[in-house]
Amino acid sequence: WTAAATAAAPSPRWLHVASASAAGVASPAQRRRFFSWTDRGPVDAPLPDNIFLRILKGDAPASVVDDDGDLFSFRDKNPASDLHLLVIPRSFVRDASLLRGEQGAALVRRMEAKARSLVLAEVGSSFDPAELALGFHWPPWYSVPWLHLHAIYPRSRLRRRYKYTPFSFKSPEWVVERCTGGKVRR
């Protein structure tokens, strides 16, 4: 690369960090944050273009199903089945792998209860618990870096099954067990 070509080239965020780290400006933690392919964004705050942040602010369209002030629920814009809801906390958590302890487990339980109640309300008396798929995409297999629980119904009509495998799609029970170190409390 010549100096002229480098100056004319677009400068993605990681390039600035790489340049800064070469100059001794970026800390090792900053370098890990930007160079780890499993790290899908900052841990402490969403990026300004995060679609869930924009939805919460009202800057992006969404088919809102419920908002109780703590949890926000809306329809997935690319449904994987006849009914596909997303339940997100209003406060930012990048993904389920960052949840710890009883506080993290309590959040997952609230999200699960909200998702079940919303699906039950939509489906009505024909609801079959075996047809409900609930889960979190585990890093790095998610597209939006904001904790979100998928509620998909019916499971038997699931499209894009490759996105919802046990390898990358973890149940709320699995996440709770991980948060509490194997001590699952109901």
CSV table of C-alpha atoms in Angstrom, one decimal:
chain,number,residue,atom,x,y,z
A,1,TRP,CA,0.0,0.0,0.0
A,2,THR,CA,1.2,3.5,-0.8
A,3,ALA,CA,0.6,6.4,1.5
A,4,ALA,CA,-1.9,7.9,-1.1
A,5,ALA,CA,-3.8,4.6,-1.4
A,6,THR,CA,-3.9,4.2,2.4
A,7,ALA,CA,-5.2,7.8,2.8
A,8,ALA,CA,-7.9,7.2,0.2
A,9,ALA,CA,-9.1,3.8,1.5
A,10,PRO,CA,-12.1,3.6,3.8
A,11,SER,CA,-11.0,3.3,7.4
A,12,PRO,CA,-13.0,0.7,9.4
A,13,ARG,CA,-13.1,0.9,13.2
A,14,TRP,CA,-10.7,-2.1,13.6
A,15,LEU,CA,-8.1,-0.4,11.4
A,16,HIS,CA,-8.0,2.6,13.8
A,17,VAL,CA,-7.6,0.2,16.8
A,18,ALA,CA,-4.8,-1.7,15.0
A,19,SER,CA,-3.0,1.5,14.2
A,20,ALA,CA,-3.5,2.8,17.7
A,21,SER,CA,-2.2,-0.5,19.2
A,22,ALA,CA,0.8,-0.4,16.9
A,23,ALA,CA,1.6,3.1,18.3
A,24,GLY,CA,1.1,1.7,21.9
A,25,VAL,CA,-2.2,3.5,22.5
A,26,ALA,CA,-4.6,0.6,22.7
A,27,SER,CA,-4.5,-1.6,25.8
A,28,PRO,CA,-4.4,-5.4,25.5
A,29,ALA,CA,-8.1,-5.5,26.5
A,30,GLN,CA,-9.0,-3.1,23.7
A,31,ARG,CA,-7.0,-5.2,21.2
A,32,ARG,CA,-8.8,-8.4,22.3
A,33,ARG,CA,-12.2,-6.7,22.1
A,34,PHE,CA,-11.7,-5.7,18.5
A,35,PHE,CA,-9.8,-8.7,17.2
A,36,SER,CA,-11.6,-11.7,18.8
A,37,TRP,CA,-14.1,-13.0,16.2
A,38,THR,CA,-16.3,-14.4,18.9
A,39,ASP,CA,-16.7,-11.0,20.5
A,40,ARG,CA,-19.7,-9.5,18.7
A,41,GLY,CA,-19.5,-6.0,20.1
A,42,PRO,CA,-18.8,-4.0,23.2
A,43,VAL,CA,-19.7,-5.7,26.5
A,44,ASP,CA,-20.8,-2.5,28.3
A,45,ALA,CA,-22.9,-0.6,25.8
A,46,PRO,CA,-24.5,-1.2,22.4
A,47,LEU,CA,-23.2,0.3,19.3
A,48,PRO,CA,-25.3,3.3,18.1
A,49,ASP,CA,-26.5,1.4,15.0
A,50,ASN,CA,-27.7,-1.7,17.0
A,51,ILE,CA,-31.1,-2.5,15.6
A,52,PHE,CA,-32.6,-3.4,19.0
A,53,LEU,CA,-31.4,-0.1,20.4
A,54,ARG,CA,-33.0,1.7,17.5
A,55,ILE,CA,-36.3,-0.3,18.0
A,56,LEU,CA,-36.4,0.6,21.7
A,57,LYS,CA,-35.8,4.3,20.9
A,58,GLY,CA,-38.6,4.1,18.3
A,59,ASP,CA,-36.1,4.9,15.4
A,60,ALA,CA,-36.7,1.6,13.7
A,61,PRO,CA,-40.0,-0.2,12.9
A,62,ALA,CA,-41.1,-3.2,14.8
A,63,SER,CA,-44.3,-5.1,15.4
A,64,VAL,CA,-44.4,-4.6,19.2
A,65,VAL,CA,-46.3,-7.4,21.1
A,66,ASP,CA,-45.6,-6.3,24.7
A,67,ASP,CA,-43.7,-3.7,26.7
A,68,ASP,CA,-43.8,-4.0,30.5
A,69,GLY,CA,-41.0,-1.5,31.2
A,70,ASP,CA,-38.4,-4.2,31.9
A,71,LEU,CA,-38.9,-6.6,29.0
A,72,PHE,CA,-39.8,-5.6,25.5
A,73,SER,CA,-41.3,-8.1,23.0
A,74,PHE,CA,-41.8,-7.9,19.3
A,75,ARG,CA,-42.2,-10.1,16.2
A,76,ASP,CA,-39.1,-11.3,14.4
A,77,LYS,CA,-38.9,-9.6,11.0
A,78,ASN,CA,-37.7,-12.9,9.5
A,79,PRO,CA,-39.9,-15.5,11.3
A,80,ALA,CA,-38.6,-19.1,11.5
A,81,SER,CA,-42.1,-20.4,11.9
A,82,ASP,CA,-45.7,-19.3,12.0
A,83,LEU,CA,-45.1,-17.4,15.2
A,84,HIS,CA,-41.7,-16.0,16.1
A,85,LEU,CA,-41.3,-13.5,18.9
A,86,LEU,CA,-38.2,-11.9,20.5
A,87,VAL,CA,-38.1,-10.9,24.1
A,88,ILE,CA,-35.3,-8.5,25.1
A,89,PRO,CA,-34.5,-6.7,28.3
A,90,ARG,CA,-34.6,-2.9,28.1
A,91,SER,CA,-31.2,-2.7,29.8
A,92,PHE,CA,-28.3,-3.8,27.6
A,93,VAL,CA,-26.7,-7.2,28.0
A,94,ARG,CA,-24.7,-8.2,24.9
A,95,ASP,CA,-25.5,-12.0,25.1
A,96,ALA,CA,-26.4,-14.9,27.4
A,97,SER,CA,-22.8,-15.9,27.9
A,98,LEU,CA,-22.3,-12.7,30.1
A,99,LEU,CA,-25.1,-13.6,32.5
A,100,ARG,CA,-23.9,-14.7,36.0
A,101,GLY,CA,-25.3,-15.7,39.3
A,102,GLU,CA,-28.9,-15.6,40.6
A,103,GLN,CA,-29.4,-12.2,39.0
A,104,GLY,CA,-28.7,-13.5,35.5
A,105,ALA,CA,-30.8,-16.6,36.2
A,106,ALA,CA,-33.7,-14.4,37.4
A,107,LEU,CA,-33.6,-12.4,34.2
A,108,VAL,CA,-33.6,-15.5,32.0
A,109,ARG,CA,-36.6,-16.9,34.0
A,110,ARG,CA,-38.5,-13.6,33.6
A,111,MET,CA,-37.8,-13.6,29.9
A,112,GLU,CA,-38.9,-17.3,29.6
A,113,ALA,CA,-42.1,-16.6,31.5
A,114,LYS,CA,-42.9,-13.6,29.4
A,115,ALA,CA,-42.3,-15.5,26.1
A,116,ARG,CA,-44.5,-18.5,27.3
A,117,SER,CA,-47.3,-16.2,28.3
A,118,LEU,CA,-47.2,-14.2,25.0
A,119,VAL,CA,-47.2,-17.4,22.9
A,120,LEU,CA,-50.0,-18.9,25.0
A,121,ALA,CA,-52.1,-15.7,24.6
A,122,GLU,CA,-51.6,-15.8,20.8
A,123,VAL,CA,-52.1,-19.5,20.2
A,124,GLY,CA,-55.0,-20.0,22.7
A,125,SER,CA,-56.5,-23.4,23.6
A,126,SER,CA,-54.6,-25.2,20.8
A,127,PHE,CA,-51.3,-24.5,22.6
A,128,ASP,CA,-49.0,-27.6,22.7
A,129,PRO,CA,-45.9,-27.1,25.0
A,130,ALA,CA,-43.9,-29.6,23.0
A,131,GLU,CA,-44.3,-27.3,19.9
A,132,LEU,CA,-42.7,-24.3,21.6
A,133,ALA,CA,-39.0,-23.7,20.9
A,134,LEU,CA,-37.4,-21.2,23.3
A,135,GLY,CA,-33.7,-20.4,23.1
A,136,PHE,CA,-30.8,-18.0,23.0
A,137,HIS,CA,-28.2,-18.1,20.2
A,138,TRP,CA,-24.9,-18.7,21.8
A,139,PRO,CA,-21.9,-16.6,20.8
A,140,PRO,CA,-20.7,-16.2,18.2
A,141,TRP,CA,-23.9,-17.5,16.5
A,142,TYR,CA,-26.2,-14.5,16.8
A,143,SER,CA,-26.8,-11.6,14.5
A,144,VAL,CA,-27.7,-8.9,16.9
A,145,PRO,CA,-25.4,-8.2,20.0
A,146,TRP,CA,-28.2,-7.7,22.5
A,147,LEU,CA,-29.6,-10.5,24.7
A,148,HIS,CA,-32.7,-11.8,23.1
A,149,LEU,CA,-34.9,-14.9,23.7
A,150,HIS,CA,-36.5,-16.5,20.7
A,151,ALA,CA,-40.0,-17.9,21.1
A,152,ILE,CA,-40.8,-20.0,18.0
A,153,TYR,CA,-44.2,-21.8,17.5
A,154,PRO,CA,-44.9,-24.4,16.2
A,155,ARG,CA,-41.5,-26.2,16.2
A,156,SER,CA,-42.8,-28.7,13.7
A,157,ARG,CA,-43.0,-25.9,11.0
A,158,LEU,CA,-39.5,-24.5,11.8
A,159,ARG,CA,-37.7,-23.1,8.8
A,160,ARG,CA,-33.9,-22.5,8.7
A,161,ARG,CA,-33.3,-25.4,11.1
A,162,TYR,CA,-29.6,-24.9,10.8
A,163,LYS,CA,-29.9,-21.7,12.9
A,164,TYR,CA,-31.6,-23.5,15.8
A,165,THR,CA,-29.4,-26.5,16.6
A,166,PRO,CA,-28.4,-27.6,20.1
A,167,PHE,CA,-24.9,-26.5,19.3
A,168,SER,CA,-25.7,-22.9,18.8
A,169,PHE,CA,-29.2,-22.4,20.3
A,170,LYS,CA,-29.4,-22.9,24.0
A,171,SER,CA,-32.5,-23.4,26.1
A,172,PRO,CA,-33.4,-21.0,29.0
A,173,GLU,CA,-32.9,-24.0,31.4
A,174,TRP,CA,-29.3,-24.5,30.0
A,175,VAL,CA,-28.5,-20.8,30.5
A,176,VAL,CA,-30.0,-20.8,34.0
A,177,GLU,CA,-27.9,-23.8,35.0
A,178,ARG,CA,-24.8,-22.1,33.6
A,179,CYS,CA,-25.6,-18.9,35.5
A,180,THR,CA,-26.0,-20.7,38.8
A,181,GLY,CA,-23.2,-23.2,38.5
A,182,GLY,CA,-25.5,-26.2,38.1
A,183,LYS,CA,-27.9,-25.2,40.9
A,184,VAL,CA,-31.2,-24.9,39.1
A,185,ARG,CA,-33.9,-23.3,41.2
A,186,ARG,CA,-37.5,-23.2,39.9
